[in-house]
Short mmCIF file of C-alpha atoms in Angstrom, two decimals:
data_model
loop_
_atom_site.label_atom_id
_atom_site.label_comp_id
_atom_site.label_asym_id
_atom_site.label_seq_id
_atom_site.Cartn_x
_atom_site.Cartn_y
_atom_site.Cartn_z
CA UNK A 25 24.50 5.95 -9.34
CA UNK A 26 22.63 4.32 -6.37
CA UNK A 27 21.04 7.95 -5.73
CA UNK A 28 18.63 7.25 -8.66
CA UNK A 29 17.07 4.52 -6.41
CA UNK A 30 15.55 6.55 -4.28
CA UNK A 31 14.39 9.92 -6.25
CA UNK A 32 10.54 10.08 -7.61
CA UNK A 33 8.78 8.64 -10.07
CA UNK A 34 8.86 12.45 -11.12
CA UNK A 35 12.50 12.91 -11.26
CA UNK A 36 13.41 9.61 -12.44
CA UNK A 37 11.05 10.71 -16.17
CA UNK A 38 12.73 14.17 -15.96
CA UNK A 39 16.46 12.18 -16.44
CA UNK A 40 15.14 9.98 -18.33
CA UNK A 41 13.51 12.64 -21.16
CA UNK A 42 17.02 14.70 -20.93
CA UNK A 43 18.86 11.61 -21.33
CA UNK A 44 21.05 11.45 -18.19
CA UNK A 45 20.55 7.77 -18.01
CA UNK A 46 18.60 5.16 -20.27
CA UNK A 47 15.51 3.16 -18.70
CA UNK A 48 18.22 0.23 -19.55
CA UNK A 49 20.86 1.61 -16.84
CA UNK A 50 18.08 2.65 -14.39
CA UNK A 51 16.83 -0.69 -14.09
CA UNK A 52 20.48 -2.50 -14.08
CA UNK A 53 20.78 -0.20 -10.95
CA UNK A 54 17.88 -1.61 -9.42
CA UNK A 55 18.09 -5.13 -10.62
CA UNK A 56 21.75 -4.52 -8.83
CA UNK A 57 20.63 -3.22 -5.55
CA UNK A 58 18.24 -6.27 -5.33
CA UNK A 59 20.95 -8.72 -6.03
CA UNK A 60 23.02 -7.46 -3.45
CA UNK A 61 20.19 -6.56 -0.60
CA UNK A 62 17.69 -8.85 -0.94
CA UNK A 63 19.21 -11.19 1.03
CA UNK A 64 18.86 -9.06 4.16
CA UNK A 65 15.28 -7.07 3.07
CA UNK A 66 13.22 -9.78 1.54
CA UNK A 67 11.28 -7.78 -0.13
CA UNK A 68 11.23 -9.97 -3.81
CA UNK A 69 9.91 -13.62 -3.57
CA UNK A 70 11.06 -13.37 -7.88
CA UNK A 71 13.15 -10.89 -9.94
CA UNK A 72 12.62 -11.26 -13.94
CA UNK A 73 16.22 -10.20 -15.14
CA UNK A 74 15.89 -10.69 -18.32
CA UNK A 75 12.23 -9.64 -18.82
CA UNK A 76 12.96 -6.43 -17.06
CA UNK A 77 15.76 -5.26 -19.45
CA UNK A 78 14.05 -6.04 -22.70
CA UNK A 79 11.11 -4.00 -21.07
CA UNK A 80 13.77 -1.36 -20.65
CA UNK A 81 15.61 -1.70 -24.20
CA UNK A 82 12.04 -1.10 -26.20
CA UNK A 83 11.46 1.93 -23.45
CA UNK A 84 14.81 3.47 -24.77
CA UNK A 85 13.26 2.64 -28.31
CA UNK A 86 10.44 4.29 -27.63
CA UNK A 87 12.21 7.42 -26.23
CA UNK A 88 14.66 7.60 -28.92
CA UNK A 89 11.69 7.45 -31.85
CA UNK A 90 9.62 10.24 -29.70
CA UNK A 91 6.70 7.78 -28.72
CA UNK A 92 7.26 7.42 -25.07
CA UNK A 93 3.97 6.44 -23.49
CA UNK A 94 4.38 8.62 -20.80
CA UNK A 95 5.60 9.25 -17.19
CA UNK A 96 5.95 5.68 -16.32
CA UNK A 97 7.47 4.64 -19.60
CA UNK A 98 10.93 2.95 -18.50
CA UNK A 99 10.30 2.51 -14.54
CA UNK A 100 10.92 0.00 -12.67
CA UNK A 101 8.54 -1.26 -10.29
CA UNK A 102 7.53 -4.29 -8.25
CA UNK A 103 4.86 -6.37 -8.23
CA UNK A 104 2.88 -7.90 -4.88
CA UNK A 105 3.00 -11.98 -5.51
CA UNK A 106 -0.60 -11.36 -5.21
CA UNK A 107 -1.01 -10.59 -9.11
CA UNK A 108 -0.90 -12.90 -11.75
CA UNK A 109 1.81 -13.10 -14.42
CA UNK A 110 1.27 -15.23 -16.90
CA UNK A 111 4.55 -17.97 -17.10
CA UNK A 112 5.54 -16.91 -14.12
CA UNK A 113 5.09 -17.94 -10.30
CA UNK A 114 2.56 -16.40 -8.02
CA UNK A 115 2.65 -17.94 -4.75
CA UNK A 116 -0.08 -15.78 -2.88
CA UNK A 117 3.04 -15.90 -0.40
CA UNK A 118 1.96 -19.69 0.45
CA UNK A 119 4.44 -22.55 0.41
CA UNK A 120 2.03 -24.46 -0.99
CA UNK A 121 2.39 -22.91 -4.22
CA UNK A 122 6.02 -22.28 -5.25
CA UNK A 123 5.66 -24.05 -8.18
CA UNK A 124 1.86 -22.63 -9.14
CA UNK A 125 2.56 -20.71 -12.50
CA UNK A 126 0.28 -18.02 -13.94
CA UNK A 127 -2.08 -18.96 -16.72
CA UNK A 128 -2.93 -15.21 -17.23
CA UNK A 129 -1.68 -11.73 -16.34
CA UNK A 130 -3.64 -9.69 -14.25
CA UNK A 131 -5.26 -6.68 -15.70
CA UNK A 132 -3.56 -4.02 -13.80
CA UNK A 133 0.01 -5.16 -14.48
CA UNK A 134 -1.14 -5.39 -17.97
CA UNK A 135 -2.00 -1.22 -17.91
CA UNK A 136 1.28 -0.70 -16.16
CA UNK A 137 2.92 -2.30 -19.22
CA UNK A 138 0.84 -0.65 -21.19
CA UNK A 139 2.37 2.67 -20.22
CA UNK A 140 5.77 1.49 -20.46
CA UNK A 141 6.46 0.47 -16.76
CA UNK A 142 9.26 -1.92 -16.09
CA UNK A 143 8.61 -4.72 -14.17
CA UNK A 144 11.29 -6.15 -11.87
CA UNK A 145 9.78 -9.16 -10.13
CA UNK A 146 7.35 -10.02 -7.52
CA UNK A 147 7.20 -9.01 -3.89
CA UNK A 148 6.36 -10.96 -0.51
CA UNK A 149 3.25 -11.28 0.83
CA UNK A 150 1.55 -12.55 4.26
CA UNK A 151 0.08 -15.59 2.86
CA UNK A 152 -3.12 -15.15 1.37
CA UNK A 153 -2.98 -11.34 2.16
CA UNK A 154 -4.68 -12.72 5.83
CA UNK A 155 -1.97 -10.32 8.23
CA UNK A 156 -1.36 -6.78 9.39
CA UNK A 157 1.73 -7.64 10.76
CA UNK A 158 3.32 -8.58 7.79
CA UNK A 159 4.82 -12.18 8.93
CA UNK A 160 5.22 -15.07 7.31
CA UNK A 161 6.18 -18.25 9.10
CA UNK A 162 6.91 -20.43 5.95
CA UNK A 163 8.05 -18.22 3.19
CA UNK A 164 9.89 -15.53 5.28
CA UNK A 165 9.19 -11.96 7.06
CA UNK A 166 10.68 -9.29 4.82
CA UNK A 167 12.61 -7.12 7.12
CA UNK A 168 11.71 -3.35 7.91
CA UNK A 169 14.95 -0.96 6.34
CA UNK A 170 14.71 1.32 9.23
CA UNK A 171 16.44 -0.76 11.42
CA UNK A 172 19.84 -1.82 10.68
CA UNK A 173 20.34 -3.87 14.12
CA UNK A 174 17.07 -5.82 14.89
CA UNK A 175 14.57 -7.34 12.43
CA UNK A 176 11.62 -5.21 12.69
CA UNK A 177 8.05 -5.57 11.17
CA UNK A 178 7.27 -4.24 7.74
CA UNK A 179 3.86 -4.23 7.80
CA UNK A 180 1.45 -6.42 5.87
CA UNK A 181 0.17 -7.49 4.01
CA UNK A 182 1.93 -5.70 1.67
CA UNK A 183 5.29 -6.21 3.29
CA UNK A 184 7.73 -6.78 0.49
CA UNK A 185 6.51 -3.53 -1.79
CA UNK A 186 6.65 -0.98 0.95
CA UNK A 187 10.16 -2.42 1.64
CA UNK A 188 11.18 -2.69 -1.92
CA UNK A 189 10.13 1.21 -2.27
CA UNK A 190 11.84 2.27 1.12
CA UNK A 191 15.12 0.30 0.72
CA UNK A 192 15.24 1.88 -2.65
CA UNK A 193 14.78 -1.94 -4.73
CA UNK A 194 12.03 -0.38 -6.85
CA UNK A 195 10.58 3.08 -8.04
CA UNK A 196 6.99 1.98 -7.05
CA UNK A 197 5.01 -0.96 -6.05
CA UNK A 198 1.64 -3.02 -6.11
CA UNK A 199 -0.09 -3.57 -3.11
CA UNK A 200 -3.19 -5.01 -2.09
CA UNK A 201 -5.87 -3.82 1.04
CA UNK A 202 -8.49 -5.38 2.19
CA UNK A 203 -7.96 -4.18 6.18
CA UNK A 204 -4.81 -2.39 5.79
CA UNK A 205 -2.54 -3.83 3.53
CA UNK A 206 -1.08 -0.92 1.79
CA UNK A 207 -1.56 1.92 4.67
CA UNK A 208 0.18 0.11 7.78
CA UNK A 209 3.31 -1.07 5.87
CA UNK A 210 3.72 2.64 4.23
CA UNK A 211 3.59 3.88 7.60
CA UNK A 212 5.74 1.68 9.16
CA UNK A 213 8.07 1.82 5.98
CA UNK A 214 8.17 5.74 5.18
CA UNK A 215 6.76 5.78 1.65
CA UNK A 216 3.46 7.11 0.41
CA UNK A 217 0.51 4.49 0.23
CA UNK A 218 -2.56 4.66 -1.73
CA UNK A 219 -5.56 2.69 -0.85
CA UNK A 220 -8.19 3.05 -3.53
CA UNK A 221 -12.12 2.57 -3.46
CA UNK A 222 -13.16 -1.16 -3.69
CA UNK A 223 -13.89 -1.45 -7.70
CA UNK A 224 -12.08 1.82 -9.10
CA UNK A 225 -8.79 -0.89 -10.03
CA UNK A 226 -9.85 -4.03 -11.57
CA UNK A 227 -8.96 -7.27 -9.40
CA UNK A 228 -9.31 -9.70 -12.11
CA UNK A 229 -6.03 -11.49 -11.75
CA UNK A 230 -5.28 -10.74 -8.31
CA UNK A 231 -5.63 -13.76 -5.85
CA UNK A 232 -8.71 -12.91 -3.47
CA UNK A 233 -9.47 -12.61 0.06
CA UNK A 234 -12.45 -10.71 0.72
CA UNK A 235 -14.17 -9.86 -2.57
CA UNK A 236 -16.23 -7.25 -1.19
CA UNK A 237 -13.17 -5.54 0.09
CA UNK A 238 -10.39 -6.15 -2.08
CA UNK A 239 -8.74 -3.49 -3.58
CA UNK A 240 -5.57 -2.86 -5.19
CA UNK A 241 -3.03 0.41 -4.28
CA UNK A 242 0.21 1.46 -4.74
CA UNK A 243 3.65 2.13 -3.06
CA UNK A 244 6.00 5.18 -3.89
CA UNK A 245 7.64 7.84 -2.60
CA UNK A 246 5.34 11.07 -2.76
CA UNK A 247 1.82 11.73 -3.79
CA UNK A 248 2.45 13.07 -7.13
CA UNK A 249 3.98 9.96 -8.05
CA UNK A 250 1.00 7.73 -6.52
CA UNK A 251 -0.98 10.46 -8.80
CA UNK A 252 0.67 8.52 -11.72
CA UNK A 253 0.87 5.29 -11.34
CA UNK A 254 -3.32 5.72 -10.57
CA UNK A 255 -3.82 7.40 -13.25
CA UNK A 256 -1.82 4.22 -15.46
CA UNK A 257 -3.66 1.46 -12.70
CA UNK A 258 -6.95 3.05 -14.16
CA UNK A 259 -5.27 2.96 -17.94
CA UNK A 260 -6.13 7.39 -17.94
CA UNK A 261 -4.20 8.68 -20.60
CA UNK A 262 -0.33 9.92 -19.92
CA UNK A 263 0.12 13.12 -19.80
CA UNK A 264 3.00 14.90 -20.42
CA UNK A 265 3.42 17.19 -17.60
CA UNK A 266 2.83 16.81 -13.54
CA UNK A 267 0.42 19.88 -14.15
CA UNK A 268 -1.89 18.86 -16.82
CA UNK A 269 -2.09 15.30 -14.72
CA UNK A 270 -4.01 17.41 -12.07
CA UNK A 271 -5.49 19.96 -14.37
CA UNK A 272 -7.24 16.89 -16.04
CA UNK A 273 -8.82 16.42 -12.31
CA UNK A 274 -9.43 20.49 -11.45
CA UNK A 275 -6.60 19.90 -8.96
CA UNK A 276 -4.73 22.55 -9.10
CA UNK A 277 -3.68 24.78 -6.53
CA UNK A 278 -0.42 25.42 -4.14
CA UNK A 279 -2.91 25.62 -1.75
CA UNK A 280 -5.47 23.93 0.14
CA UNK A 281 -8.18 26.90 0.24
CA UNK A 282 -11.24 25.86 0.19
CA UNK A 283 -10.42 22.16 1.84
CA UNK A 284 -12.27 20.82 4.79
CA UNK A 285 -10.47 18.10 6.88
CA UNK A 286 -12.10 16.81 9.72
CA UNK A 287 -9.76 16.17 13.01
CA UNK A 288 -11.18 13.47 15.48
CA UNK A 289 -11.66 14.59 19.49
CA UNK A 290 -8.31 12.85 21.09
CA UNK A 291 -10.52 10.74 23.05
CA UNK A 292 -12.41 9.09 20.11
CA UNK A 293 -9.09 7.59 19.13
CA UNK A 294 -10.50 4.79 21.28
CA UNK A 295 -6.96 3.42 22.04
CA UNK A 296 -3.50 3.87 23.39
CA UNK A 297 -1.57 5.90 20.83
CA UNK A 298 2.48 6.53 20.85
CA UNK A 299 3.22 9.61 21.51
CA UNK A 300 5.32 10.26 18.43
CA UNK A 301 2.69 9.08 16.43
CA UNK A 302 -0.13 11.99 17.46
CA UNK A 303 2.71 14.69 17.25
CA UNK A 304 3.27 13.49 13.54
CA UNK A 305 -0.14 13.55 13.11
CA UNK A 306 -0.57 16.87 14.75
CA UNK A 307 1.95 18.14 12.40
CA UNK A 308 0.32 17.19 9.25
CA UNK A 309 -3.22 18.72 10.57
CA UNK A 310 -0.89 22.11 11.37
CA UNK A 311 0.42 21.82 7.99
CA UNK A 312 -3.17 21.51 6.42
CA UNK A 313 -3.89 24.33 8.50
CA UNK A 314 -1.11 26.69 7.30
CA UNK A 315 -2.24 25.51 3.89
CA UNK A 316 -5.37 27.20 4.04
CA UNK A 317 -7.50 24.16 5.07
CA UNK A 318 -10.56 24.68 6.90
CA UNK A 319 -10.64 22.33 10.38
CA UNK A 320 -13.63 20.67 11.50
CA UNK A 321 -12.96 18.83 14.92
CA UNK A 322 -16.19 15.72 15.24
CA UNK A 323 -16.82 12.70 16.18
CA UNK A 324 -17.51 9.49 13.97
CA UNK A 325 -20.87 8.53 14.45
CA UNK A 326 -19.84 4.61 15.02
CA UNK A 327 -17.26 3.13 17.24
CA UNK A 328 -13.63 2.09 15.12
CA UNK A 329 -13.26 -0.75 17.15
CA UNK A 330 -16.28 -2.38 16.25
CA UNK A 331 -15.53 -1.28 12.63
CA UNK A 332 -12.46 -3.51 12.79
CA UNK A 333 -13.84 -6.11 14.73
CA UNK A 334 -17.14 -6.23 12.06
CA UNK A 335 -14.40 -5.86 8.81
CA UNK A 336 -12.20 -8.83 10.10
CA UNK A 337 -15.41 -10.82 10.96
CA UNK A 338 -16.45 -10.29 7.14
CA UNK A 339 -12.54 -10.82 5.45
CA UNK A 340 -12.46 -13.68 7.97
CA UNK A 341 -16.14 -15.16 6.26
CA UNK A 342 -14.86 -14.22 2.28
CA UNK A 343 -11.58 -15.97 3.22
CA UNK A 344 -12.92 -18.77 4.73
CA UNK A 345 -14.82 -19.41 1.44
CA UNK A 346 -12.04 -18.52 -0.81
CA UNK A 347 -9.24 -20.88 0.92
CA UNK A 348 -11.54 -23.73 2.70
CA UNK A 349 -10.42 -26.03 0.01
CA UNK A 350 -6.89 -25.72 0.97
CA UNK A 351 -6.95 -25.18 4.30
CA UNK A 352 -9.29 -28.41 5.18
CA UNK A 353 -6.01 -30.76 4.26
CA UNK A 354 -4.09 -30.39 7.99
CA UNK A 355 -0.69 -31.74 6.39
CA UNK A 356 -0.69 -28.59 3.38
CA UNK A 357 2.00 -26.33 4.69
CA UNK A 358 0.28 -23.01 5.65
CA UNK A 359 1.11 -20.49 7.84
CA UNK A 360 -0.34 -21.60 11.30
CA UNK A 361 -1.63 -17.86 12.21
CA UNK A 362 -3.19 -17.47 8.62
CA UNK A 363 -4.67 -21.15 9.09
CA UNK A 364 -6.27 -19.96 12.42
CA UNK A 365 -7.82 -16.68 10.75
CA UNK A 366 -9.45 -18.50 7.93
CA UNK A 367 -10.82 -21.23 10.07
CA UNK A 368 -12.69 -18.09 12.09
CA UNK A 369 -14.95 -17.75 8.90
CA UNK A 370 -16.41 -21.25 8.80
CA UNK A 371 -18.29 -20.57 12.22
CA UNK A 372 -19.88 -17.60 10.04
CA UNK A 373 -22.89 -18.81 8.43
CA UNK A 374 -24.68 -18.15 5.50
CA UNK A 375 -27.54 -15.89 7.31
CA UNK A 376 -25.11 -14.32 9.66
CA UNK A 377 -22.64 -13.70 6.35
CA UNK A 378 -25.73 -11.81 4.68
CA UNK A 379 -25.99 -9.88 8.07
CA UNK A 380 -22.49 -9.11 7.38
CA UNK A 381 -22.87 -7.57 4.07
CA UNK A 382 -25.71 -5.30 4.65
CA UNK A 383 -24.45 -3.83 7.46
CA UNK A 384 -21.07 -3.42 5.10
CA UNK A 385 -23.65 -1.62 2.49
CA UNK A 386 -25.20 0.38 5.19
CA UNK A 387 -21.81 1.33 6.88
CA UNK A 388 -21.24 3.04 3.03
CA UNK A 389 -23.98 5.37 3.70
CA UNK A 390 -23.32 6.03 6.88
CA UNK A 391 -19.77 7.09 6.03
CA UNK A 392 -20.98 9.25 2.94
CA UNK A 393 -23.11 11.15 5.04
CA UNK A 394 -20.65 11.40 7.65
CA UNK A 395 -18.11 12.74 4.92
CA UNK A 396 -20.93 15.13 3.67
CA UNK A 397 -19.59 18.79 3.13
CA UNK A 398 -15.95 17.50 3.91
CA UNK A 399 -12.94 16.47 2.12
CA UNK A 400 -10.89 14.35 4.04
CA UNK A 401 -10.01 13.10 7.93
CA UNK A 402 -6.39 12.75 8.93
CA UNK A 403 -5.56 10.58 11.71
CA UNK A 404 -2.84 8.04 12.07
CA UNK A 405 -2.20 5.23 10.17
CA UNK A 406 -0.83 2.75 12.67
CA UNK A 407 -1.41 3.41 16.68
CA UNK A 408 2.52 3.14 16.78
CA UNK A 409 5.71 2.58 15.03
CA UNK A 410 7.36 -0.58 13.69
CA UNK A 411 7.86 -3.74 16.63
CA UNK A 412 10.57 -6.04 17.16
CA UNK A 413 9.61 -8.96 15.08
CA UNK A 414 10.13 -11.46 18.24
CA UNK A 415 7.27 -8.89 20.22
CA UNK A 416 4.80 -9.35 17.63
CA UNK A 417 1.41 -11.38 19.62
CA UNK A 418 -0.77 -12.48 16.30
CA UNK A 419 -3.61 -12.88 18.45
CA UNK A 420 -3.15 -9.05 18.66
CA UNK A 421 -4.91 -7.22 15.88
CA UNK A 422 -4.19 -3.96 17.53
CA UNK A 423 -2.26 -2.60 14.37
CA UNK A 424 -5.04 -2.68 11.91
CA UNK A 425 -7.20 -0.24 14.64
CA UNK A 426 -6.87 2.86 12.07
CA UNK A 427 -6.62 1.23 9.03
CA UNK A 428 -9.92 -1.22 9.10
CA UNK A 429 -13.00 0.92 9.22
CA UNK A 430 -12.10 2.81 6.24
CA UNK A 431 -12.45 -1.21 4.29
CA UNK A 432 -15.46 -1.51 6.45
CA UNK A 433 -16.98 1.95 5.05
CA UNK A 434 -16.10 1.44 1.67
CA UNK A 435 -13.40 4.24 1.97
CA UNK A 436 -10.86 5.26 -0.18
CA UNK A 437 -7.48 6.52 1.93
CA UNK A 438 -3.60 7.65 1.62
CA UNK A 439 -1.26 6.49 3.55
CA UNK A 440 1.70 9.43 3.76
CA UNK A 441 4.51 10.18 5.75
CA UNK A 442 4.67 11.84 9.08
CA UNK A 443 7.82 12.27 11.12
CA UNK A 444 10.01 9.62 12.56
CA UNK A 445 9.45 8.44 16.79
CA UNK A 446 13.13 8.74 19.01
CA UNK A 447 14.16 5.78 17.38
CA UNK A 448 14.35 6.62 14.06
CA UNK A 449 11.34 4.72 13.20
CA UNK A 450 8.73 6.11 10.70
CA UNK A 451 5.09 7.47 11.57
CA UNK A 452 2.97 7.41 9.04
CA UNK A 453 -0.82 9.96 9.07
CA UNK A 454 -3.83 8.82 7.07
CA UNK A 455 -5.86 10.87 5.31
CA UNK A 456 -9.57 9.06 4.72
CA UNK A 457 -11.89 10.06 1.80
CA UNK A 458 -14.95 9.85 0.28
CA UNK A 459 -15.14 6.49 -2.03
CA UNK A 460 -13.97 7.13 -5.28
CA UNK A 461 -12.24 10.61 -4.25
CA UNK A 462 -8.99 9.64 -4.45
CA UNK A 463 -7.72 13.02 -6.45
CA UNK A 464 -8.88 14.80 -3.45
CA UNK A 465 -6.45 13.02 -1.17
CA UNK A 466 -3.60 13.06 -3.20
CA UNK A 467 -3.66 16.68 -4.11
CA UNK A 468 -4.25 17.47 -0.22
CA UNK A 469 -1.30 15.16 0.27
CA UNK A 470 0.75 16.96 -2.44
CA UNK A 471 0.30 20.31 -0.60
CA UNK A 472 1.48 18.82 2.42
CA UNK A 473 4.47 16.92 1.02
CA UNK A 474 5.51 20.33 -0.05
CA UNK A 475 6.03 22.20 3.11
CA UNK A 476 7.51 19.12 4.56
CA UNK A 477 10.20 16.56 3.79
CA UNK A 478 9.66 13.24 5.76
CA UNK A 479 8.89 11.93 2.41
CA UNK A 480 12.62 12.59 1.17
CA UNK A 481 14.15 11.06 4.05
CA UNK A 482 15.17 7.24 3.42
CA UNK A 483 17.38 4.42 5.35
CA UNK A 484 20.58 4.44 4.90
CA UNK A 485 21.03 1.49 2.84
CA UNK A 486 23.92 1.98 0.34
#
């Protein structure tokens, strides 16, 4: 039965319309699986029993009346502690507030519900959402499934979804990115991460870091499925088949005729890359390729690492306002590395914070123009594969180098699978779009994931 943990959101609906298991089993499975790896992963700060199989039972209800609302109707997915719940804890993975409950529910758990998703509980976070890494001193690291022997990075600041999705504890999850957050954990986890356009998923409800950069994104196993749960995240109606979902969009195709992705010049990478990771890379842009994409080999016309450097100044100046309340008490437990990144933003000024935003507006254009006549770049997603958690330097920011200039540009991106390096440790690629393209990403990823199968590959966790 475990097997069900780790097919598709796709596959999971198909047994669930013929009846092979009820939305009530499915999520016993999973609510199973968490009770018994948890311990080890960390992925859930909170699992709602109860909540989840009453969820279930009126799915099954639904089903057996004929009003199912959908592919997402009956399951079960997790929830970054990042997003409100009303009743319930959200902790915004700080110490500080284990015992903060939710006076509302944010909006995009409340379209999840709407179509019928099951919600298991709520996953770790980096405190405040301030980490690449995905560490947390106070509350705990969640630990990366790939390695059975040594506690390895998941990622952040998303850390406890992609390892809920990759140790097969949920169907799907809810991230957050604001430099990152969803892309360098799916890459370093093996799942599928989708990191949408700043505004196209409402935030209300979700604790803040950077407002003009916040965005919410999802965890699953493929790009069809990621298809779906946007789709729900934006409340679009449910349709009833995979092909009408993309129809709706003028997606369709087995191809990718037509297609431009650009390829950056090796030497524009601008830093040290593992070798495993530009062969994984390399093998996605061959698959494009084969796919009937056209290639387009230039160079950005701005340098990355002053992308990142500029995006963490301005997360680092939003923050600082945000938290400065809580952090200005030196006895509140908070994580000392999240403490340090927030305190950055109060040498930021007012004028130089205005500085900081319009070169953020004009860094949109820029990027538009840049993207003009194409459809997508693909490089990697994290310069190399998941660390040792006791080699991690947080003074380091070195694994955010591919992920921040897409915040920075007001970006959309997609986060997808790409090989594994000699020791059996996932590479993820990243393909970057034009804000608000996101269709065009995931059906380019869908071609992909169909000549390849890194994306049906998970740890062996039984």
């Amino acid at each position: 039965m475990d097997n069900y943990a780790f097919c598709s959101i796709i596959e999971l609906a198909a047994h669930l319309e013929l009846k092979n298991i009820s939305a009530e089993a499915l999520t016993r499975i999973f609510l199973s699986r968490i009770d018994k790896h948890n311990k080890s992963f960390n992925a859930y700060i909170n699992v709602f029993p109860e909540q989840a199989l009453e969820q279930a039972r009126e799915s099954d209800a639904r089903r057996k009346n004929g009003t199912s609302l959908g592919w997402l109707d009956g399951i079960p997915m997790g929830i970054k502690d990042l997003c409100e719940i009303e009743g319930s804890i959200t902790t915004g993975g700080s110490k500080e507030w284990i015992h903060r409950i939710s006076t509302e529910t944010a909006e995009v758990v409340e379209k999840l519900r709407a179509h019928g998703a099951v919600i298991l509980g709520k996953t770790h976070t980096v405190e405040w959402a301030f980490g690449g890494w995905g560490t947390n001193a106070l509350m705990g690291t969640p630990r990366n499934p790939w390695d059975r022997w040594q506690h390895r990075i998941p990622g952040g600041s998303s850390s406890g979804s992609a390892v809920a999705v990759a140790a097969g504890l949920a169907a799907a999850a809810i991230g957050t990115d604001t430099g990152g957050s969803v892309r360098i954990p799916a890459a370093l986890n093996s799942v599928t991460g989708l990191k949408t356009t700043v505004g196209r998923i409402a935030t209300q409800g979700v604790l803040p870091l950077s407002r003009s950069l916040d965005s919410v994104g999802v965890f699953t196993r493929c790009a069809d499925d990621a298809a779906i749960v946007f789709d729900a995240m934006m409340n679009a109606p449910a349709q009833s088949r995979l092909q009408e979902n993309y129809r709706i969009h003028g997606l369709e195709g087995a191809d990718l005729g037509g297609k431009v992705i650009c390829v950056l010049p090796d030497e524009q990478y601008e830093t040290q890359v593992q070798r495993s990771v530009r062969l994984g890379v390399r093998d996605m842009v061959r698959m494009a390729e084969m796919a009937g994409a056209k290639l387009v080999r230039k160079a950005l016309p701005f340098s990355m690492e002053t992308a990142m450097n500029n995006c963490s100044r301005l997360i680092a100046a939003e923050g600082w306002r945000v938290h400065k309340d809580h952090i200005a008490d030196p006895e509140k437990q908070i994580d000392p590395n999240v403490r340090r990144r927030v305190l950055a933003g109060q040498n930021i000024d007012d004028r130089n914070y205005a500085e900081l935003l319009a070169q953020h507006a004009a860094m949109k254009t820029i990027w538009q123009e840049w993207m003009d006549g194409g459809d997508a770049l693909l490089i990697p997603a994290t310069p190399f594969t998941a660390l040792p958690l006791n080699q991690v330097d947080e003074n380091n920011t070195s694994i955010g180098f591919f992920t921040r200039f897409v915040n920075w540009t007001g970006a959309c991106a997609l986060s997808i699978q790409a090989g594994f390096d000699p020791q059996n440790l996932p590479v993820g690629a990243q393909l970057v779009g034009k804000a608000n393209d996101e269709y065009t990403l995931l059906q380019i990823a869908s071609v992909i994931q169909r000549m390849t199968a890194w994306h049906a590959y998970h740890p062996m966790v039984g």
